[in-house]
PDB file of C-alpha atoms in Angstrom:
ATOM      1  CA  VAL A   1      19.936   4.444  57.287  1.00 91.00           C
ATOM      2  CA  ALA A   2      23.107   2.895  55.871  1.00 96.00           C
ATOM      3  CA  TYR A   3      26.473   2.916  57.628  1.00 97.00           C
ATOM      4  CA  TRP A   4      29.843   1.223  58.034  1.00 96.00           C
ATOM      5  CA  ASP A   5      30.139  -0.599  61.378  1.00 95.00           C
ATOM      6  CA  ASP A   6      33.750  -0.936  62.555  1.00 93.00           C
ATOM      7  CA  GLY A   7      32.787  -3.543  65.172  1.00 90.00           C
ATOM      8  CA  PRO A   8      31.877  -6.434  62.879  1.00 90.00           C
ATOM      9  CA  ASP A   9      33.514  -4.747  59.844  1.00 92.00           C
ATOM     10  CA  SER A  10      30.284  -4.686  57.875  1.00 97.00           C
ATOM     11  CA  PHE A  11      28.372  -2.291  55.673  1.00 98.00           C
ATOM     12  CA  MET A  12      24.957  -2.211  57.326  1.00 97.00           C
ATOM     13  CA  VAL A  13      21.462  -0.907  56.729  1.00 97.00           C
ATOM     14  CA  TRP A  14      18.843  -0.196  59.389  1.00 94.00           C
ATOM     15  CA  GLU A  15      15.533  -1.244  57.874  1.00 92.00           C
ATOM     16  CA  HIS A  16      12.151  -1.515  59.579  1.00 89.00           C
ATOM     17  CA  GLY A  17      13.637  -1.863  63.049  1.00 92.00           C
ATOM     18  CA  ARG A  18      16.339  -4.379  62.205  1.00 93.00           C
ATOM     19  CA  THR A  19      19.931  -4.253  60.976  1.00 94.00           C
ATOM     20  CA  VAL A  20      20.992  -6.076  57.847  1.00 95.00           C
ATOM     21  CA  ALA A  21      24.596  -6.683  56.801  1.00 96.00           C
ATOM     22  CA  LEU A  22      24.962  -5.713  53.141  1.00 97.00           C
ATOM     23  CA  ASP A  23      28.668  -6.275  52.506  1.00 96.00           C
ATOM     24  CA  GLU A  24      31.739  -7.360  54.436  1.00 96.00           C
ATOM     25  CA  PHE A  25      33.883  -4.769  52.644  1.00 96.00           C
ATOM     26  CA  LYS A  26      33.692  -1.016  53.065  1.00 97.00           C
ATOM     27  CA  PRO A  27      31.971   0.573  50.044  1.00 98.00           C
ATOM     28  CA  ILE A  28      33.787   3.061  47.812  1.00 97.00           C
ATOM     29  CA  ASP A  29      30.746   5.329  48.190  1.00 98.00           C
ATOM     30  CA  PHE A  30      27.051   5.017  48.960  1.00 98.00           C
ATOM     31  CA  GLN A  31      23.800   6.973  48.958  1.00 98.00           C
ATOM     32  CA  ALA A  32      20.544   6.200  50.733  1.00 97.00           C
ATOM     33  CA  GLY A  33      17.003   7.164  49.820  1.00 96.00           C
ATOM     34  CA  ASP A  34      13.427   6.252  50.624  1.00 95.00           C
ATOM     35  CA  GLY A  35      13.602   2.471  51.071  1.00 94.00           C
ATOM     36  CA  LEU A  36      16.853   1.900  49.190  1.00 96.00           C
ATOM     37  CA  VAL A  37      20.626   2.107  49.341  1.00 98.00           C
ATOM     38  CA  ALA A  38      22.968   2.266  46.345  1.00 98.00           C
ATOM     39  CA  TRP A  39      26.724   1.780  46.590  1.00 98.00           C
ATOM     40  CA  THR A  40      29.869   1.059  44.666  1.00 98.00           C
ATOM     41  CA  ASP A  41      31.550  -1.993  46.149  1.00 98.00           C
ATOM     42  CA  VAL A  42      35.307  -2.647  46.315  1.00 97.00           C
ATOM     43  CA  THR A  43      35.189  -4.431  42.944  1.00 97.00           C
ATOM     44  CA  MET A  44      33.663  -1.237  41.423  1.00 98.00           C
ATOM     45  CA  LYS A  45      30.212  -2.751  40.868  1.00 98.00           C
ATOM     46  CA  LEU A  46      27.039  -0.698  41.382  1.00 98.00           C
ATOM     47  CA  ILE A  47      24.794  -2.470  43.885  1.00 98.00           C
ATOM     48  CA  VAL A  48      21.256  -1.464  44.915  1.00 98.00           C
ATOM     49  CA  TYR A  49      19.470  -2.789  48.004  1.00 98.00           C
ATOM     50  CA  GLN A  50      15.705  -2.330  47.782  1.00 96.00           C
ATOM     51  CA  HIS A  51      12.712  -4.278  49.110  1.00 93.00           C
ATOM     52  CA  GLY A  52      15.065  -6.430  51.180  1.00 94.00           C
ATOM     53  CA  VAL A  53      17.065  -7.606  48.138  1.00 95.00           C
ATOM     54  CA  PRO A  54      20.553  -6.565  46.996  1.00 97.00           C
ATOM     55  CA  SER A  55      20.942  -6.456  43.195  1.00 98.00           C
ATOM     56  CA  ARG A  56      24.097  -6.019  41.141  1.00 98.00           C
ATOM     57  CA  VAL A  57      23.001  -3.356  38.662  1.00 98.00           C
ATOM     58  CA  LEU A  58      26.307  -2.837  36.825  1.00 98.00           C
ATOM     59  CA  ASP A  59      29.535  -4.811  36.681  1.00 98.00           C
ATOM     60  CA  HIS A  60      31.449  -1.524  36.691  1.00 97.00           C
ATOM     61  CA  ARG A  61      31.224   1.885  38.295  1.00 97.00           C
ATOM     62  CA  PRO A  62      28.943   4.322  36.435  1.00 98.00           C
ATOM     63  CA  THR A  63      30.202   7.763  35.466  1.00 98.00           C
ATOM     64  CA  GLN A  64      28.002   9.176  38.215  1.00 98.00           C
ATOM     65  CA  TYR A  65      24.969   8.082  40.211  1.00 98.00           C
ATOM     66  CA  TRP A  66      22.417   9.698  42.507  1.00 98.00           C
ATOM     67  CA  VAL A  67      19.720   8.499  44.865  1.00 98.00           C
ATOM     68  CA  ARG A  68      16.738  10.811  44.938  1.00 97.00           C
ATOM     69  CA  ASP A  69      13.528   9.983  46.724  1.00 95.00           C
ATOM     70  CA  SER A  70      12.961   6.248  46.053  1.00 96.00           C
ATOM     71  CA  VAL A  71      14.874   6.258  42.753  1.00 98.00           C
ATOM     72  CA  VAL A  72      18.438   5.597  41.612  1.00 98.00           C
ATOM     73  CA  VAL A  73      19.515   7.439  38.469  1.00 98.00           C
ATOM     74  CA  PHE A  74      22.921   7.222  36.869  1.00 98.00           C
ATOM     75  CA  VAL A  75      24.978   8.175  33.846  1.00 98.00           C
ATOM     76  CA  ASP A  76      26.810   5.404  32.027  1.00 98.00           C
ATOM     77  CA  GLN A  77      28.111   5.160  28.450  1.00 97.00           C
ATOM     78  CA  GLY A  78      26.747   8.659  27.759  1.00 98.00           C
ATOM     79  CA  MET A  79      23.178   7.597  28.575  1.00 98.00           C
ATOM     80  CA  PHE A  80      20.722   8.371  31.387  1.00 98.00           C
ATOM     81  CA  TRP A  81      19.624   5.276  33.343  1.00 98.00           C
ATOM     82  CA  THR A  82      17.501   4.246  36.290  1.00 98.00           C
ATOM     83  CA  VAL A  83      17.006   1.010  38.226  1.00 98.00           C
ATOM     84  CA  GLU A  84      13.742  -0.855  37.850  1.00 96.00           C
ATOM     85  CA  LYS A  85      13.185  -4.087  39.802  1.00 94.00           C
ATOM     86  CA  GLY A  86      16.929  -4.458  40.419  1.00 96.00           C
ATOM     87  CA  LYS A  87      17.906  -4.030  36.759  1.00 97.00           C
ATOM     88  CA  ALA A  88      19.366  -1.105  34.830  1.00 98.00           C
ATOM     89  CA  GLN A  89      16.875   0.567  32.467  1.00 98.00           C
ATOM     90  CA  VAL A  90      17.716   3.263  29.925  1.00 98.00           C
ATOM     91  CA  VAL A  91      15.599   6.371  30.461  1.00 98.00           C
ATOM     92  CA  GLU A  92      17.162   8.207  27.492  1.00 98.00           C
ATOM     93  CA  ASN A  93      20.143   7.560  25.227  1.00 98.00           C
ATOM     94  CA  TYR A  94      21.539  10.989  26.183  1.00 98.00           C
ATOM     95  CA  VAL A  95      21.976  12.827  29.491  1.00 98.00           C
ATOM     96  CA  PRO A  96      19.276  15.471  30.046  1.00 98.00           C
ATOM     97  CA  GLU A  97      20.426  18.970  30.870  1.00 97.00           C
ATOM     98  CA  GLN A  98      17.862  19.203  33.691  1.00 98.00           C
ATOM     99  CA  TRP A  99      16.135  16.469  35.661  1.00 98.00           C
ATOM    100  CA  THR A 100      14.290  16.075  38.963  1.00 98.00           C
ATOM    101  CA  VAL A 101      12.680  13.239  40.924  1.00 97.00           C
ATOM    102  CA  HIS A 102       9.461  13.426  42.934  1.00 96.00           C
ATOM    103  CA  GLU A 103       7.508  10.489  44.379  1.00 95.00           C
ATOM    104  CA  GLY A 104       9.334   7.985  42.194  1.00 95.00           C
ATOM    105  CA  ARG A 105       8.808   9.947  38.952  1.00 97.00           C
ATOM    106  CA  ILE A 106      11.833  11.163  36.966  1.00 98.00           C
ATOM    107  CA  THR A 107      11.088  14.412  35.124  1.00 98.00           C
ATOM    108  CA  TYR A 108      13.503  15.924  32.591  1.00 98.00           C
ATOM    109  CA  LEU A 109      13.976  18.191  29.580  1.00 98.00           C
ATOM    110  CA  ASP A 110      14.287  16.146  26.392  1.00 97.00           C
ATOM    111  CA  LEU A 111      16.329  17.069  23.305  1.00 97.00           C
ATOM    112  CA  ASN A 112      13.428  19.149  21.915  1.00 96.00           C
ATOM    113  CA  ARG A 113      13.328  20.896  25.296  1.00 97.00           C
ATOM    114  CA  SER A 114       9.919  19.432  26.100  1.00 97.00           C
ATOM    115  CA  ILE A 115       9.280  18.223  29.640  1.00 98.00           C
ATOM    116  CA  ARG A 116       8.992  14.451  29.833  1.00 98.00           C
ATOM    117  CA  SER A 117       8.697  11.987  32.678  1.00 97.00           C
ATOM    118  CA  TRP A 118       9.554   8.351  33.373  1.00 98.00           C
ATOM    119  CA  HIS A 119       7.722   6.305  35.970  1.00 96.00           C
ATOM    120  CA  HIS A 120       8.141   2.520  36.194  1.00 95.00           C
ATOM    121  CA  GLY A 121       8.971   2.239  32.496  1.00 94.00           C
ATOM    122  CA  GLU A 122       6.186   4.530  31.256  1.00 96.00           C
ATOM    123  CA  ARG A 123       7.086   7.774  29.480  1.00 94.00           C
ATOM    124  CA  ASP A 124       4.834  10.836  29.408  1.00 96.00           C
ATOM    125  CA  ASP A 125       4.945  14.196  27.613  1.00 96.00           C
ATOM    126  CA  VAL A 126       4.371  16.389  30.661  1.00 96.00           C
ATOM    127  CA  SER A 127       4.441  19.694  28.774  1.00 95.00           C
ATOM    128  CA  ARG A 128       1.756  18.436  26.354  1.00 93.00           C
ATOM    129  CA  GLY A 129       3.369  19.513  23.078  1.00 91.00           C
ATOM    130  CA  HIS A 130       5.122  22.623  24.378  1.00 94.00           C
ATOM    131  CA  ALA A 131       8.773  22.649  23.276  1.00 95.00           C
ATOM    132  CA  ALA A 132      11.748  25.013  23.346  1.00 97.00           C
ATOM    133  CA  ILE A 133      11.375  25.297  27.141  1.00 97.00           C
ATOM    134  CA  GLU A 134      14.445  26.909  28.664  1.00 97.00           C
ATOM    135  CA  LYS A 135      14.010  25.351  32.117  1.00 97.00           C
ATOM    136  CA  TYR A 136      11.353  24.312  34.609  1.00 98.00           C
ATOM    137  CA  GLU A 137      10.885  24.557  38.342  1.00 98.00           C
ATOM    138  CA  ALA A 138       9.443  21.681  40.345  1.00 97.00           C
ATOM    139  CA  PHE A 139       7.083  22.283  43.265  1.00 97.00           C
ATOM    140  CA  GLY A 140       6.082  18.805  44.407  1.00 93.00           C
ATOM    141  CA  ASP A 141       4.184  17.289  41.492  1.00 92.00           C
ATOM    142  CA  ALA A 142       3.544  20.693  39.862  1.00 97.00           C
ATOM    143  CA  LEU A 143       6.002  22.040  37.285  1.00 98.00           C
ATOM    144  CA  LEU A 144       6.280  25.715  36.369  1.00 98.00           C
ATOM    145  CA  PHE A 145       7.770  26.693  32.988  1.00 98.00           C
ATOM    146  CA  ARG A 146       7.634  29.412  30.343  1.00 97.00           C
ATOM    147  CA  ASP A 147       6.669  28.631  26.778  1.00 94.00           C
ATOM    148  CA  PRO A 148       8.668  30.199  23.901  1.00 93.00           C
ATOM    149  CA  GLN A 149       6.292  33.186  23.855  1.00 94.00           C
ATOM    150  CA  GLY A 150       7.160  33.912  27.502  1.00 94.00           C
ATOM    151  CA  LEU A 151       3.823  32.799  28.955  1.00 96.00           C
ATOM    152  CA  ASN A 152       3.952  31.028  32.319  1.00 97.00           C
ATOM    153  CA  LYS A 153       2.538  27.503  32.335  1.00 97.00           C
ATOM    154  CA  VAL A 154       1.904  24.988  35.109  1.00 97.00           C
ATOM    155  CA  ALA A 155       1.936  21.268  34.346  1.00 97.00           C
ATOM    156  CA  TRP A 156      -0.015  19.348  36.977  1.00 95.00           C
ATOM    157  CA  ARG A 157      -1.778  15.975  36.993  1.00 92.00           C
ATOM    158  CA  GLY A 158      -1.657  15.428  33.263  1.00 92.00           C
ATOM    159  CA  ARG A 159      -2.763  18.923  32.236  1.00 95.00           C
ATOM    160  CA  VAL A 160      -1.077  22.240  31.400  1.00 97.00           C
ATOM    161  CA  PHE A 161      -2.581  25.448  32.768  1.00 97.00           C
ATOM    162  CA  ASP A 162      -1.886  29.110  31.997  1.00 95.00           C
ATOM    163  CA  TYR A 163      -0.510  30.921  35.011  1.00 86.00           C
TER     164      TYR A 163
END
């Protein structure tokens, strides 16, 4: 839980039964997730607090950012980024049309309209060679999509099944 406390004029986080002061100035905006808080500070820097450590990720405000699950993703300079160990990492040099996050894994449609994922710097072709996918639906770690022939497929645990 992250919040602004008017008493001591501090941006605070409640973490593992204790409060931690993150900043003495009220953030422009902030989002909290599973074990992390991301915010834009008054100097327009993107800051992420995770594992008990605040990290300045960008020296400017990104175009947009989101906290989903235990992941921060953001758009900056026309690219799709995430934060890995307190540092900005490019996921793709474009912004995917569709993306989701589940259990720390970013899943998205690439430019060929294949389903790909990013997890701690490792990329994977989730759709296993299937391309021209219009969209997918996420159900936990299972992904449902239609191939170009209109057949339903389920991608789950490294395999693609007919549905």
